[in-house]
Coordinates of C-alpha atoms and ligand atoms in Angstrom, one line a residue:
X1 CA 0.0 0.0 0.0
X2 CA 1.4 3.3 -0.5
X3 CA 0.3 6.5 1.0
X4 CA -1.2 9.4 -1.3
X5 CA -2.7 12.6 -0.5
X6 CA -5.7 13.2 2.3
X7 CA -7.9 14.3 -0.3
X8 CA -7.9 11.4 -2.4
X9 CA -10.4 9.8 0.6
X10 CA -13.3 12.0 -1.1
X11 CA -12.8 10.4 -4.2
X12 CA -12.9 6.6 -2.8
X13 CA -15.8 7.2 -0.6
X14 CA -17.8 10.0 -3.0
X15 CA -18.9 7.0 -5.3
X16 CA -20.6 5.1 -2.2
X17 CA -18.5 1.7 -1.9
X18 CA -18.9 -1.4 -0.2
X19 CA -16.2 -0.9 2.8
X20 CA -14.5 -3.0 5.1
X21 CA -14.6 -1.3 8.5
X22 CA -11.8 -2.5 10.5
X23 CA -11.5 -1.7 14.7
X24 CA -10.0 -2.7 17.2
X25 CA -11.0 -3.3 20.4
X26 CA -8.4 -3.0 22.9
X27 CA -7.7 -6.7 22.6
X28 CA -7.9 -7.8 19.0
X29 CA -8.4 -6.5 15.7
X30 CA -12.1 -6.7 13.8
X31 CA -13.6 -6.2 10.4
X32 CA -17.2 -6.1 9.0
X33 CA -19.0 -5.2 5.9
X34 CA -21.0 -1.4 5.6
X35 CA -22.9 -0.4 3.1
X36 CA -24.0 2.6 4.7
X37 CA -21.9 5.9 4.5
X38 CA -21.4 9.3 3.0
X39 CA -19.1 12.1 2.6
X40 CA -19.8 15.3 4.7
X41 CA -17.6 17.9 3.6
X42 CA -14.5 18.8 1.4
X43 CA -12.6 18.8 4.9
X44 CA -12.2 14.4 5.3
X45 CA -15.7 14.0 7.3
X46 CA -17.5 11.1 6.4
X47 CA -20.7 9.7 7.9
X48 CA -20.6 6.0 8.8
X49 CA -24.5 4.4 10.0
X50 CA -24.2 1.1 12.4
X51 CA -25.6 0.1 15.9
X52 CA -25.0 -2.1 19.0
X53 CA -26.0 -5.3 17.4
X54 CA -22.5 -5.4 15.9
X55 CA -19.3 -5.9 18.1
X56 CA -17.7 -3.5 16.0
X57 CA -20.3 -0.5 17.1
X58 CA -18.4 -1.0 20.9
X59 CA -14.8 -0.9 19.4
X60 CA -15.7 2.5 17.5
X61 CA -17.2 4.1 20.6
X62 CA -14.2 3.0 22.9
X63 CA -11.3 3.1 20.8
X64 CA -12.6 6.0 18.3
X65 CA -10.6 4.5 15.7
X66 CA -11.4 2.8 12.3
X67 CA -10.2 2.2 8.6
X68 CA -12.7 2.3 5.7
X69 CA -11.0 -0.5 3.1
X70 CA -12.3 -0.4 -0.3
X71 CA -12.5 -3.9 -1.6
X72 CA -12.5 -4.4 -5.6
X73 CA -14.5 -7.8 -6.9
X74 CA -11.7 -10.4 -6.0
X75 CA -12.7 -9.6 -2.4
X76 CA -16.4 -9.3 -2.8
X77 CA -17.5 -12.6 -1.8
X78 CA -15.2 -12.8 0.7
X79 CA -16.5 -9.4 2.4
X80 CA -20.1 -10.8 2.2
X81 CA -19.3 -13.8 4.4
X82 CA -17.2 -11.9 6.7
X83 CA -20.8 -10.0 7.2
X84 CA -22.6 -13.4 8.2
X85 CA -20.4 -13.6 11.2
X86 CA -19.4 -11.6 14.6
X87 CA -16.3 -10.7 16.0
X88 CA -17.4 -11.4 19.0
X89 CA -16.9 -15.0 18.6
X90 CA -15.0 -15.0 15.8
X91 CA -11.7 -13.9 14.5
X92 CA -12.3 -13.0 11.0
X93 CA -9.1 -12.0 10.0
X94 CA -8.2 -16.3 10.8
X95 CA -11.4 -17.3 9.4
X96 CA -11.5 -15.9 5.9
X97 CA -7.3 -15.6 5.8
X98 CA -7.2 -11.8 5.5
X99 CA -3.8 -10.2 6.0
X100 CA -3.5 -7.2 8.1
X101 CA -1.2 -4.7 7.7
X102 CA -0.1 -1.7 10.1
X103 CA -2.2 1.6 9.4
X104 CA 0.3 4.9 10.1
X105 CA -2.0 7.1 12.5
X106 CA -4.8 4.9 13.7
X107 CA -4.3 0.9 15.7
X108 CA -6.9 -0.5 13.3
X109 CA -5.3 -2.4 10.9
X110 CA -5.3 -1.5 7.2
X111 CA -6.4 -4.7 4.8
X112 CA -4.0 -6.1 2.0
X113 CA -5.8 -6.7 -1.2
X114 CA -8.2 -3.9 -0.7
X115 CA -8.3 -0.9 -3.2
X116 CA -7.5 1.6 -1.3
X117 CA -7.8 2.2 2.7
X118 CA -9.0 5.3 4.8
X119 CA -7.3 5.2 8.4
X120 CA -10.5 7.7 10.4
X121 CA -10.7 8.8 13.8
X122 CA -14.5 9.0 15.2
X123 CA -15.0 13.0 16.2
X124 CA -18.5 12.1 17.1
X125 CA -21.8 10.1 17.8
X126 CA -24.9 10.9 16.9
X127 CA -27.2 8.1 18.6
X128 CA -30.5 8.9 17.4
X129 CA -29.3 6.9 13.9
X130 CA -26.3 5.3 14.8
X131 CA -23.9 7.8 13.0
X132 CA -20.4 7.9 13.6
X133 CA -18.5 11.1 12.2
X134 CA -15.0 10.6 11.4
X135 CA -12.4 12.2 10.3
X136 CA -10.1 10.7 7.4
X137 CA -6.6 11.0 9.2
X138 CA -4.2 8.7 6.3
X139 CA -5.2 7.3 2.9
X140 CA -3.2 4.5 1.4
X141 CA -3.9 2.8 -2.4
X142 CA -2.8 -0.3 -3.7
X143 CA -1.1 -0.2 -6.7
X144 CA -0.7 -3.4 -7.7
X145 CA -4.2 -4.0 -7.1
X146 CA -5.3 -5.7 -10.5
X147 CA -9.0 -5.0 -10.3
X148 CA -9.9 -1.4 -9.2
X149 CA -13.5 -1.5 -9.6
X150 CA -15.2 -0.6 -6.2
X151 CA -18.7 -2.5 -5.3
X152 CA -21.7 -1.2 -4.9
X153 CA -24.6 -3.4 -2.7
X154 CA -27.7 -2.9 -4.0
X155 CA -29.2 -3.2 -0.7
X156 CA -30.9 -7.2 -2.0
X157 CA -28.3 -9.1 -1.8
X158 CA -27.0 -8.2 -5.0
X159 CA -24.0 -5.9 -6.1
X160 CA -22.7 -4.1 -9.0
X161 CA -19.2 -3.4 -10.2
X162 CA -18.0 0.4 -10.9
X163 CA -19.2 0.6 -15.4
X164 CA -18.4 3.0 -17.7
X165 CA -16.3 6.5 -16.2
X166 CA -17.5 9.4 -17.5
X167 CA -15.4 12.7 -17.1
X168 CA -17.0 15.8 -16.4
X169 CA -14.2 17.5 -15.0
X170 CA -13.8 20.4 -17.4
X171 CA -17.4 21.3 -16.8
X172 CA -17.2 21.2 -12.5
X173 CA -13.9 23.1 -12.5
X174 CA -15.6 25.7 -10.0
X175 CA -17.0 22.6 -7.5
X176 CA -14.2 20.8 -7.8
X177 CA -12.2 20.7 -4.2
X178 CA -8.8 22.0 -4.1
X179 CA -5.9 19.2 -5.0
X180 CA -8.3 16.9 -6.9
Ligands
FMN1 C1 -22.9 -6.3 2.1 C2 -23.2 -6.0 3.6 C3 -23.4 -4.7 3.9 C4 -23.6 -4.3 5.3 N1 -23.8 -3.0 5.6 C5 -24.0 -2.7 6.9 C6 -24.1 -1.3 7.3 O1 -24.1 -0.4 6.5 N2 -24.3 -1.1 8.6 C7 -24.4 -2.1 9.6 O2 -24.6 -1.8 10.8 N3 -24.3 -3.4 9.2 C8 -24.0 -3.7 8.0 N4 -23.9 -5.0 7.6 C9 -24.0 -6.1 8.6 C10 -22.6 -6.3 9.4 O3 -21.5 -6.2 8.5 C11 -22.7 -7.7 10.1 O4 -23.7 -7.7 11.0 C12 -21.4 -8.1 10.7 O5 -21.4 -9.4 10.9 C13 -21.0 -7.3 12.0 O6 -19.8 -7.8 12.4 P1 -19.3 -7.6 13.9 O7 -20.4 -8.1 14.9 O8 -18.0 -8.3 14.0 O9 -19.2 -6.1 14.1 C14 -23.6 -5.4 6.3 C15 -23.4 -6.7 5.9 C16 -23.2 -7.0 4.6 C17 -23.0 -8.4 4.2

């Protein structure tokens, strides 16, 4: 993995990706599958939506620390399982043979094979919905990453692939963020 700039995050999490959330918990490290999440801002604030029924939700409260790992397809199948199980029996990272790899600011570990990897730090908690703010604190991308089509769950079971890229950039020079 090799780092790149901070505002590179935007562009990984803008498009809405299946993520890996990985935490740890004081103990031992955890991942799950999340679906749910959102940028906030051009300032690295992202939105992530989860709740108690996950061992992860404690981890995030208590440590305040997370990395958002964008998986391409070769890990797609593997991410869905790792959904149909708990860290609080299981260690995942065993289980499905995932290899962890140290993250630069946060104890969370970042996730070989993945896309790219968003080390966060949670700023706040906003219970009524189970929203955790964070703030993107390192990005790292895999370049030798084969497949670099994110995932998109459909919210049925099903997912899609990124398709065709379109470029608009000449046209949004004015909303465009600063360094992208
Ligand atoms: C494709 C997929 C997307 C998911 N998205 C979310 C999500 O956005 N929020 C959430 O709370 N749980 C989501 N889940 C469920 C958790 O990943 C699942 O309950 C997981 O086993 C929790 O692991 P943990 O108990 O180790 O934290 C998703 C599961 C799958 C398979």
């Amino acid at each position: 993995m090799k780092k790149v700039k901070q505002e590179k995050a935007l562009t990984y999490l803008e498009p809405g990706p299946l993520l890996l959330v990985t935490t740890f918990d004081g103990r031992k490290n955890n991942v799950m599958p999340l679906s749910w999440s959102m940028p906030l801002d051009f300032d690295g604030h992202f939105a992530l939506c989860t709740g108690p029924w996950n061992y992860s939700f404690a981890a995030l409260r208590k440590q305040k620390e997370c990395v958002l790992c964008v998986p391409g397809p070769d890990l797609l199948k593997t991410a869905v399982q790792i959904g149909t199980v708990s860290g609080a029996d299981t260690d995942k990272f065993q289980k499905f043979g995932l290899t962890s790899l140290p993250a630069s600011r946060v104890k969370p570990p970042l996730l070989d094979g993945c896309v790219a990897c968003v080390e966060c730090r949670v700023e706040r908690f906003l219970p009524a919905y189970g929203i955790f703010v964070l703030k993107a604190v390192c990005v790292w991308e895999n370049p030798s990453c084969a497949d670099k089509r994110i995932i998109h769950a459909v919210g049925d079971g099903t997912f899609r692939a990124d398709g065709e890229p379109f470029n608009f950039r000449r046209l949004m020079k004015e909303k465009l963020p600063p360094g992208l």
